[in-house]
Tab-separated table of C-alpha atoms and ligand atoms in Angstrom:
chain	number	residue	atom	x	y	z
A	1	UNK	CA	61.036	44.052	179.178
A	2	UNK	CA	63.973	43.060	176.873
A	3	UNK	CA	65.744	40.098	175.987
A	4	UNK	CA	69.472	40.145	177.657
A	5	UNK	CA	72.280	38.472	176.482
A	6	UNK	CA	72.998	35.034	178.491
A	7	UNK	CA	76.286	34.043	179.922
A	8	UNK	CA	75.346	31.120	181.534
A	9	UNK	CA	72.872	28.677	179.968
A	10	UNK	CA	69.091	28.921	181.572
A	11	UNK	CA	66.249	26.566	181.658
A	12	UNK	CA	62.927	26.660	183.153
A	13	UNK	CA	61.440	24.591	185.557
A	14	UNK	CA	57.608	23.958	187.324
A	15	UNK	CA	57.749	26.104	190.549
A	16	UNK	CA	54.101	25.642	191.624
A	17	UNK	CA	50.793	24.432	190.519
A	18	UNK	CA	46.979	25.294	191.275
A	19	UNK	CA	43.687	24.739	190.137
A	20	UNK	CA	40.209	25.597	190.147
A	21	UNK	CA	36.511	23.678	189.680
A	22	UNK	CA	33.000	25.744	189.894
A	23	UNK	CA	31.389	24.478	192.972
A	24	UNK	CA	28.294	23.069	190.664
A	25	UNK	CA	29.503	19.685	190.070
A	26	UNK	CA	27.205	18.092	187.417
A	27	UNK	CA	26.948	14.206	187.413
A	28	UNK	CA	25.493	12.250	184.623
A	29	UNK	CA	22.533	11.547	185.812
A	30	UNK	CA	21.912	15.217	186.168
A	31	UNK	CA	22.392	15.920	182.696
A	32	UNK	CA	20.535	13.232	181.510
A	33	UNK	CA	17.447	14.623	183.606
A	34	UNK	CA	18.360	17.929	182.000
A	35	UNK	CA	18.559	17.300	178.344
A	36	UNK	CA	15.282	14.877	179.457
A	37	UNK	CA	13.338	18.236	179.788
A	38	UNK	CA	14.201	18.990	176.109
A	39	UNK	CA	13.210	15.497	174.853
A	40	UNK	CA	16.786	14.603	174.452
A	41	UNK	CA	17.816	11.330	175.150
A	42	UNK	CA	21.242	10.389	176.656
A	43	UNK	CA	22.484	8.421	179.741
A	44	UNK	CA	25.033	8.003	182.175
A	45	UNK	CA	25.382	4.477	180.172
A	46	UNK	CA	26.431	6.393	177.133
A	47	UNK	CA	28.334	9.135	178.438
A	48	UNK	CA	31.070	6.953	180.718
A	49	UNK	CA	30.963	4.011	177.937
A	50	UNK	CA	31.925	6.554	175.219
A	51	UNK	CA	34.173	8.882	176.782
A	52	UNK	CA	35.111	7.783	180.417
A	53	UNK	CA	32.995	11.106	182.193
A	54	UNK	CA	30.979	10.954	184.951
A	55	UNK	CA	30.772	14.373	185.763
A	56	UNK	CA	31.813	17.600	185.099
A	57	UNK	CA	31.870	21.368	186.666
A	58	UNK	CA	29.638	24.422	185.394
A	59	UNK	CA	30.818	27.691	186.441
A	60	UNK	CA	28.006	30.348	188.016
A	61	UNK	CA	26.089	32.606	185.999
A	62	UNK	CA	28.061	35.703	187.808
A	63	UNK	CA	31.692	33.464	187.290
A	64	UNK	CA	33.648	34.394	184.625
A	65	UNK	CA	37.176	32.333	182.881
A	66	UNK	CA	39.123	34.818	184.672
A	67	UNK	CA	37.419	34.546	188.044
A	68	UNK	CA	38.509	30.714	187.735
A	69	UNK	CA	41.812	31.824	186.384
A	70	UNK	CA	42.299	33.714	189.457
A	71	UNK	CA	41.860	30.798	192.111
A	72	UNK	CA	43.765	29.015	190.016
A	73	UNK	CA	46.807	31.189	189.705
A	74	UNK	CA	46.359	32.309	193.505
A	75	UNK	CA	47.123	28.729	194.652
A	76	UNK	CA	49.796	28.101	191.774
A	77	UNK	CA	51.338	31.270	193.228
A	78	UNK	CA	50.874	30.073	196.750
A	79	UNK	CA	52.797	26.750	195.564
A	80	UNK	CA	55.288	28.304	194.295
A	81	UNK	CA	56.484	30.246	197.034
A	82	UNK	CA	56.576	33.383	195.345
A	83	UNK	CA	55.075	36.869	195.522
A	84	UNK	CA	52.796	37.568	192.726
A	85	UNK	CA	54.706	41.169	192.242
A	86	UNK	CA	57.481	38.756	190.809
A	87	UNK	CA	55.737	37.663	187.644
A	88	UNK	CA	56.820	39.148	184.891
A	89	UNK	CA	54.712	37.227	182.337
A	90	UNK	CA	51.355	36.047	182.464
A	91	UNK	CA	50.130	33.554	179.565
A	92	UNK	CA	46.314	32.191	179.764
A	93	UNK	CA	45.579	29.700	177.431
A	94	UNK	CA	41.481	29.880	176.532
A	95	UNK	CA	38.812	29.522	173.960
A	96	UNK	CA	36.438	31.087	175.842
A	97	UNK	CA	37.510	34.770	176.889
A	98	UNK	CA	35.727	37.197	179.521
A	99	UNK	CA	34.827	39.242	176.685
A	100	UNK	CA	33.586	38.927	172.786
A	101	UNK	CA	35.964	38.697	170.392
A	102	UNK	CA	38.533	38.164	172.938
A	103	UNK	CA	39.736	41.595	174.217
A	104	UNK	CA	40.790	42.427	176.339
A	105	UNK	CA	42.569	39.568	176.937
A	106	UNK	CA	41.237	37.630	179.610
A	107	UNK	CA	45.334	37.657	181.240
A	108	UNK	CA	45.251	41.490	181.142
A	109	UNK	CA	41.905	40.741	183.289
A	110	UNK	CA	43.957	38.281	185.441
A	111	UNK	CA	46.662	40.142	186.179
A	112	UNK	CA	44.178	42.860	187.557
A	113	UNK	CA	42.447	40.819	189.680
A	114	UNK	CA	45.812	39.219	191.224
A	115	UNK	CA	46.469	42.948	192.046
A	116	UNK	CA	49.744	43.353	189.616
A	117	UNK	CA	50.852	46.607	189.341
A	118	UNK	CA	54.490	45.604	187.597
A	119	UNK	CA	53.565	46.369	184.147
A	120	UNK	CA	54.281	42.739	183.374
A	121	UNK	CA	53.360	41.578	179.883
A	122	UNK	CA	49.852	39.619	179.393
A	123	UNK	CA	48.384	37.747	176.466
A	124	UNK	CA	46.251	34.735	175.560
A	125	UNK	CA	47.149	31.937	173.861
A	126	UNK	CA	44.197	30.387	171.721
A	127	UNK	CA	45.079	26.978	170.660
A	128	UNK	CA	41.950	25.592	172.185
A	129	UNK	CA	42.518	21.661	174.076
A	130	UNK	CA	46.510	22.503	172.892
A	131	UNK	CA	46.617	25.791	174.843
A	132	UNK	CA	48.487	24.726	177.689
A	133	UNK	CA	50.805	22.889	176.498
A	134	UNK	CA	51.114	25.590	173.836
A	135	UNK	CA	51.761	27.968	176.414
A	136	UNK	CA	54.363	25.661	178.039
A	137	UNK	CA	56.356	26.024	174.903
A	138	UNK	CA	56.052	29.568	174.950
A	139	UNK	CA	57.056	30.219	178.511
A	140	UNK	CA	60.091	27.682	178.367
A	141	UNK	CA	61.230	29.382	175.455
A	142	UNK	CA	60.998	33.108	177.011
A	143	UNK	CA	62.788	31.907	180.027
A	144	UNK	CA	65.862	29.984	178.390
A	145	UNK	CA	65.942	33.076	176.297
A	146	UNK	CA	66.385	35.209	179.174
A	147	UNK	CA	63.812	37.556	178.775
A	148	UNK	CA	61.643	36.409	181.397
A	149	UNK	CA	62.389	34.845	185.133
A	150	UNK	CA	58.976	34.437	186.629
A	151	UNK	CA	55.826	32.514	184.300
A	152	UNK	CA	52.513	32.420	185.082
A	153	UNK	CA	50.647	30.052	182.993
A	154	UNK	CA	46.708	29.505	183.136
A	155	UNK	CA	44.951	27.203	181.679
A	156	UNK	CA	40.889	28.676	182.214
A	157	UNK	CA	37.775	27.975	180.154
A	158	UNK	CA	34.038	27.969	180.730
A	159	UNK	CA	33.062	25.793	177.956
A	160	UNK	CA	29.277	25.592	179.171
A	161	UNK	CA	28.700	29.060	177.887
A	162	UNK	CA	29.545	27.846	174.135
A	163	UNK	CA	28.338	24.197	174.532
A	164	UNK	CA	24.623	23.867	172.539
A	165	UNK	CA	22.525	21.873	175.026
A	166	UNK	CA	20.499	20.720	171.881
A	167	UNK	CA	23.181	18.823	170.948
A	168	UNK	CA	23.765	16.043	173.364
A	169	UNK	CA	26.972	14.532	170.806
A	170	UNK	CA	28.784	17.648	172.543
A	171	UNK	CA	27.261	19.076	175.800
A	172	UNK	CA	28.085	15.882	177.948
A	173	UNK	CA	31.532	16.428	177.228
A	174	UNK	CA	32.962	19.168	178.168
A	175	UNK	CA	32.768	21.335	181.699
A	176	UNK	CA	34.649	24.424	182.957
A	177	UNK	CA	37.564	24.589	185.488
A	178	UNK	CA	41.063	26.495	185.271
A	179	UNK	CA	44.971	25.109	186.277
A	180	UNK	CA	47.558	27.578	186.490
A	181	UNK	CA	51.615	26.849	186.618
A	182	UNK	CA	54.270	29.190	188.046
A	183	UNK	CA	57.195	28.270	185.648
A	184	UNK	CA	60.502	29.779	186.678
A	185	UNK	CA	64.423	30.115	185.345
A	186	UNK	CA	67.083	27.703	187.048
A	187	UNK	CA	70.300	26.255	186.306
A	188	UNK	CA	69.072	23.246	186.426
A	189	UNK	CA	66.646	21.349	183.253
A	190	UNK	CA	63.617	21.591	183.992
A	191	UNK	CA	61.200	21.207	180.738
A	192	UNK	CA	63.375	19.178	178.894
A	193	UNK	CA	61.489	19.822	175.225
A	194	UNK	CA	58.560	21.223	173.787
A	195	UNK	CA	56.666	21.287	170.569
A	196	UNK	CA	54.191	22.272	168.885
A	197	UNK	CA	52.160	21.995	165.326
A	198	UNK	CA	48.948	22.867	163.369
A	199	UNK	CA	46.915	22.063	160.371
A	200	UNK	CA	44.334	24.651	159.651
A	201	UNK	CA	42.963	22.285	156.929
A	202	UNK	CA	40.605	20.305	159.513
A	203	UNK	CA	39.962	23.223	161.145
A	204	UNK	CA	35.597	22.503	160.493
A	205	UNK	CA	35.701	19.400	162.552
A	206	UNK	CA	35.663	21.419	166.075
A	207	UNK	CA	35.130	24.666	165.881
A	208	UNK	CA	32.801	27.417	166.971
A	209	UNK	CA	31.592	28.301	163.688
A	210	UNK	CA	29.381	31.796	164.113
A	211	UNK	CA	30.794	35.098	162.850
A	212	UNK	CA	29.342	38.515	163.487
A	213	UNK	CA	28.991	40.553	160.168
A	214	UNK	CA	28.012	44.258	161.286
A	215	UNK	CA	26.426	43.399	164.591
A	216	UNK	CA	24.521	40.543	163.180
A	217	UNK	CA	25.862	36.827	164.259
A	218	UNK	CA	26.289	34.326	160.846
A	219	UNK	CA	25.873	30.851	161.749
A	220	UNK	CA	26.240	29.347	165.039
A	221	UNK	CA	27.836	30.776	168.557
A	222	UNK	CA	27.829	27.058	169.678
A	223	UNK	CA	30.833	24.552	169.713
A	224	UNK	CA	30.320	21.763	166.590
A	225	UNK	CA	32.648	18.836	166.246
A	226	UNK	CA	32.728	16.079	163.753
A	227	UNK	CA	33.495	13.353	166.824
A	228	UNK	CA	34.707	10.559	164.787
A	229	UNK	CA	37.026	12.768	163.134
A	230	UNK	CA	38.421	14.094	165.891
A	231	UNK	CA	39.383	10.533	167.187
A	232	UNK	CA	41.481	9.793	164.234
A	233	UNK	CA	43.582	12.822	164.135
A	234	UNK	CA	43.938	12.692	167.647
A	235	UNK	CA	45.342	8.850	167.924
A	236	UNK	CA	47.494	9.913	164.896
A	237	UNK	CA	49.201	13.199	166.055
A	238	UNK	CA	49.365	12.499	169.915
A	239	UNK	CA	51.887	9.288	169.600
A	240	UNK	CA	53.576	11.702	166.524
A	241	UNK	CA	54.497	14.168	168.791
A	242	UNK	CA	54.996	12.284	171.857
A	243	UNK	CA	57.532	10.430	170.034
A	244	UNK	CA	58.907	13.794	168.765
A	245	UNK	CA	59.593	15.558	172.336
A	246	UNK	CA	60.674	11.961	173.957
A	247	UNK	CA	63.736	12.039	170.950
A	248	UNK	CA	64.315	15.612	171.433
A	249	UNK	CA	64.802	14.916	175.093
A	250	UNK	CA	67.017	11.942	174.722
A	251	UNK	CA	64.599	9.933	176.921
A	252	UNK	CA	62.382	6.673	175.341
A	253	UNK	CA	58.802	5.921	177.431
A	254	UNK	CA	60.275	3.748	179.917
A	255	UNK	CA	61.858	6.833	181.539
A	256	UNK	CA	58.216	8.419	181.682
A	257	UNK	CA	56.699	8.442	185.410
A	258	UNK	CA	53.669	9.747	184.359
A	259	UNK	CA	51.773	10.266	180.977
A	260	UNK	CA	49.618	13.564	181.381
A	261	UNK	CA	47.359	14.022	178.730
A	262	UNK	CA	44.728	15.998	177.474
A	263	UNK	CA	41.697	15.155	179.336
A	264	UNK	CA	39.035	14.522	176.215
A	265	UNK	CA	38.126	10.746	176.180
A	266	UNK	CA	39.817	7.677	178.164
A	267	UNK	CA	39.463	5.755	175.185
A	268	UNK	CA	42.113	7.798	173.360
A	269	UNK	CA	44.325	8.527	176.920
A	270	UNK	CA	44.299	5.053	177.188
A	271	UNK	CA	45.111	4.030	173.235
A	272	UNK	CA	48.082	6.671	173.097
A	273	UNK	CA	49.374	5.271	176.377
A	274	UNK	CA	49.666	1.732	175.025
A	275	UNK	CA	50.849	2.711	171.532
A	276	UNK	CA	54.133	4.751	173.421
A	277	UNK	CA	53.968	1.352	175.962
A	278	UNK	CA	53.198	3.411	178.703
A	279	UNK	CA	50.987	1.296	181.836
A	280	UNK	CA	47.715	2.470	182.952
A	281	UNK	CA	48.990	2.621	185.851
A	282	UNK	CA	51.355	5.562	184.825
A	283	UNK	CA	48.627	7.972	183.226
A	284	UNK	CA	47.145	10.570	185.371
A	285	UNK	CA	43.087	10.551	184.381
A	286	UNK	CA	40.975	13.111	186.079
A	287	UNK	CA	38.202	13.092	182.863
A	288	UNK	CA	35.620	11.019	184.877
A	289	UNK	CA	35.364	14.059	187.212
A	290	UNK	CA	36.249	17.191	185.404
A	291	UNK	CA	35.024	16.319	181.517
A	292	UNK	CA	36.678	17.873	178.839
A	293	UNK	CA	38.100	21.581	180.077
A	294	UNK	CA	40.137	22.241	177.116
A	295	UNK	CA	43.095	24.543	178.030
A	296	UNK	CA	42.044	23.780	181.462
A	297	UNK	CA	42.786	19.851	181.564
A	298	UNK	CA	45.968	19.302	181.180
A	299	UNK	CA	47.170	21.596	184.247
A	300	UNK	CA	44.160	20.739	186.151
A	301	UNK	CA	45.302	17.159	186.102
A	302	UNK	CA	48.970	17.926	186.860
A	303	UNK	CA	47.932	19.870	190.224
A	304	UNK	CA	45.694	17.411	191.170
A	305	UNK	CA	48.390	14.322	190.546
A	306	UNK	CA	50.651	16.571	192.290
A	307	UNK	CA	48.476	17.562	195.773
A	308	UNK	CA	47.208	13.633	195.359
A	309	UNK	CA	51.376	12.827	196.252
A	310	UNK	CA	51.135	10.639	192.840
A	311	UNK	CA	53.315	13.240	190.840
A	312	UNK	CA	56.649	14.017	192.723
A	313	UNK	CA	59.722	16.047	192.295
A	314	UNK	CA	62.460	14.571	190.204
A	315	UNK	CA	59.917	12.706	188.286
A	316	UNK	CA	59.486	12.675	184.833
A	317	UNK	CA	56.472	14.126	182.566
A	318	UNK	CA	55.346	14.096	179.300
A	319	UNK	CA	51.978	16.131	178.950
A	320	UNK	CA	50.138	16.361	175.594
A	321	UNK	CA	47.063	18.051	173.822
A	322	UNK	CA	45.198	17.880	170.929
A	323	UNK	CA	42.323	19.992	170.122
A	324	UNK	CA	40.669	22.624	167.218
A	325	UNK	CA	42.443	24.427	164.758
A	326	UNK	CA	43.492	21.276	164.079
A	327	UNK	CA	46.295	21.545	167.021
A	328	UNK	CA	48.693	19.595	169.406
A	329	UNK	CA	51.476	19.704	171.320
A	330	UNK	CA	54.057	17.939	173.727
A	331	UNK	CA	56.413	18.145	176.439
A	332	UNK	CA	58.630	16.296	178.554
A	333	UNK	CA	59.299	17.976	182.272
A	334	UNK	CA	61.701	16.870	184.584
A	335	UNK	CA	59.468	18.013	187.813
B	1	LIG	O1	39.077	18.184	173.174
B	1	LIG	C1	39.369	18.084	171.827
B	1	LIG	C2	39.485	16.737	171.440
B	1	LIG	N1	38.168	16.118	171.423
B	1	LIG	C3	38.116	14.822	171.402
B	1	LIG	O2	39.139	14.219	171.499
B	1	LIG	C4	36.799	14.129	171.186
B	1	LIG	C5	37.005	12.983	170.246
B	1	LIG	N2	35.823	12.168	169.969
B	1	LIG	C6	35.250	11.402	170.909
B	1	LIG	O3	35.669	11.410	172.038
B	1	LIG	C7	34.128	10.478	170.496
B	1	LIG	O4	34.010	10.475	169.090
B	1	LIG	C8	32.750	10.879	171.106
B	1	LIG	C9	32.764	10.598	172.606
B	1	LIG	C10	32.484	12.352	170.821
B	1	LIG	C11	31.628	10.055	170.488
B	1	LIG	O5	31.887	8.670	170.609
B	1	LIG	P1	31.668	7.723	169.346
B	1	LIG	O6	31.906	6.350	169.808
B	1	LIG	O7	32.517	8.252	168.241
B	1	LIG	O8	30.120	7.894	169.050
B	1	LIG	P2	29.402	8.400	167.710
B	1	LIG	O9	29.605	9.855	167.523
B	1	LIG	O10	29.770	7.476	166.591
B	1	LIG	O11	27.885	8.140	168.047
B	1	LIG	C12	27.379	6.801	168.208
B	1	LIG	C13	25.890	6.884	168.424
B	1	LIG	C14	25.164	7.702	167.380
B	1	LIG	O12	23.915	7.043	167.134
B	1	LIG	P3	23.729	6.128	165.813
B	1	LIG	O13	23.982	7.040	164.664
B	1	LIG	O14	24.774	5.054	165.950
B	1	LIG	O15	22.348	5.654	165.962
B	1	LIG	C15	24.888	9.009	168.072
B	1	LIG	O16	23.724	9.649	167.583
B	1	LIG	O17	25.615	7.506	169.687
B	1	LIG	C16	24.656	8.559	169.499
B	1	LIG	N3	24.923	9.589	170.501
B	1	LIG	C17	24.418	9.553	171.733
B	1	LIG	N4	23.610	8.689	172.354
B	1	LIG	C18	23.307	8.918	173.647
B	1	LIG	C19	25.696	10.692	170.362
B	1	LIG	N5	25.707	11.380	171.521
B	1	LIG	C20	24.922	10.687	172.388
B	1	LIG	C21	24.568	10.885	173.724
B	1	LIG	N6	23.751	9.982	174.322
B	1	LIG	N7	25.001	11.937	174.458
């Protein structure tokens, strides 16, 4: 595929949205009996106080991110009205491939299993919780570019395979699930900005820090994060870069609908919301059921805001993520 030369301007616009959750939906109290077993002492007390979860999703022993990518995208597709034949990009946002060190890609996996025979181009995007709306960026800029017509971005993790049940500061947090967005070129604005950033200089307070030297693994396969520090940044750079893609889009937060953010902790959702001035009222929050899915969370909460008829078309977005690396990202959709 090459980039043509436009005539008339292009944007890109949400066509569809889908998502997926394992079956095995694990409350609280389930993981407290759990980590009980181990001598490890938490609480569904704890757990909601601190971070606003009451349960998350674990996917199967036999399901893999792209098996979750695939329901996903098949319902995104559905949405969307579309043939999957017509995609001619697939982007999957993940920190937690099918595969070690990453490749395949778990998209060139995807577009296998959604039977796509088109030669379409395929590649993850690892930005870890800032995947998606990494990806977004990505996508919108393909399309206004030309190059592309027809996006499909996933959003997929299974975090439980990299969460260290030893550590109880971590494995309540996060759970596995996948939300997928068909994102396709109109004449009419769709995303209305995008952006994007990184400091690699915090990138020790979440990370996965293990390495395998000659078959051997070097520290640990497990996710570690420095929680406290995570908080900071993440209050700092998610009202930076909200602000950013609200001026870039001529729009201030009163002309916000809905504030879609990265599903980690309600205390932060709900300390970026009032610093922008944005109600409660107006921020979509599916953390007390899904936990933290990374990649997965922001899209997961966008489809299910949209098929709960509290997202509707014409509306405006802004959708944000923060996450290892250090990274974030914004953007503000017309829907
Ligand atoms: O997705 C990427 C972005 N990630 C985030 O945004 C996560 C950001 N960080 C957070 O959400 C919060 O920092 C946490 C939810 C991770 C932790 O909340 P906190 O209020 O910062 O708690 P803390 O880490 O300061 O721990 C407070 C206490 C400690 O005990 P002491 O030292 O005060 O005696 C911990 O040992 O809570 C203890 N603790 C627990 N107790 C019961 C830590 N984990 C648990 C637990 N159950 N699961």
């Amino acid at each position: 595929m090459t980039q043509s030369t436009n005539t008339t301007k292009i944007y890109s616009k949400i066509l569809g949205t889908g998502s997926y959750l394992p079956a095995n939906k694990v409350s609280n109290a389930k993981i407290t009996e759990m980590l009980a077993k181990d001598g490890i002492e938490t609480s569904d007390e704890w757990i909601f106080s601190r971070s606003g979860i009451s349960a998350r999703h674990f996917a199967a022993d036999n399901e893999l991110t792209s098996d979750l990518a695939l329901k996903a995208s098949q319902k995104a597709i559905e949405a969307a009205g579309i043939d999957a034949s017509e995609i001619d990009l697939i982007i999957l946002a993940t920190s937690t491939p099918d595969n070690l060190g990453g490749f395949p890609s778990t998209a060139c996996v995807l577009q296998d299993k959604l039977g796509i025979t088109n030669g379409c181009a395929a590649f993850d995007v690892q930005a870890v919780c800032s995947g998606f709306a990494y990806s977004l960026a990505v996508a919108d800029n393909f399309i206004r570019s030309g190059m592309y017509k027809k996006v499909l971005i996933v959003g997929a993790e299974t975090f439980s395979r990299i969460l260290d049940f030893k550590d109880r500061g971590t494995c309540v947090l996060f759970g596995d699930g996948a939300g997928a967005v068909v994102v396709g070129a109109s004449a009419e604005p769709g995303i209305l900005a995008t952006a994007m950033h990184a400091d690699g200089s915090h990138r020790s307070i979440l990370c996965v820090p293990g390495r395998t030297d000659k078959g051997a693994l070097q520290g640990s396969a497990f996710l570690e994060m420095d929680g406290q520090a995570v908080f900071k940044l993440a209050v700092k750079v998610l009202d930076q870069v909200a602000q950013e893609v609200l001026t870039a889009a001529n729009l201030t937060p009163a002309d916000i609908d809905w504030l879609i953010p990265h599903q980690a902790n309600i205390r932060i959702m709900e300390g970026t919301a009032k610093k922008l001035g944005i109600s409660r009222d107006n921020v979509v929050v599916t953390v007390q059921d899904h936990g933290n899915t990374s990649a997965a969370s922001i899209p997961l909460a966008l489809d299910t805001a949209i098929r709960a008829g509290q997202v509707k078309r014409g509306q405006h977005l802004l959708m944000e993520g923060v996450g290892g690396g250090f990274t974030w990202a914004a953007a503000v959709v017309k829907y």
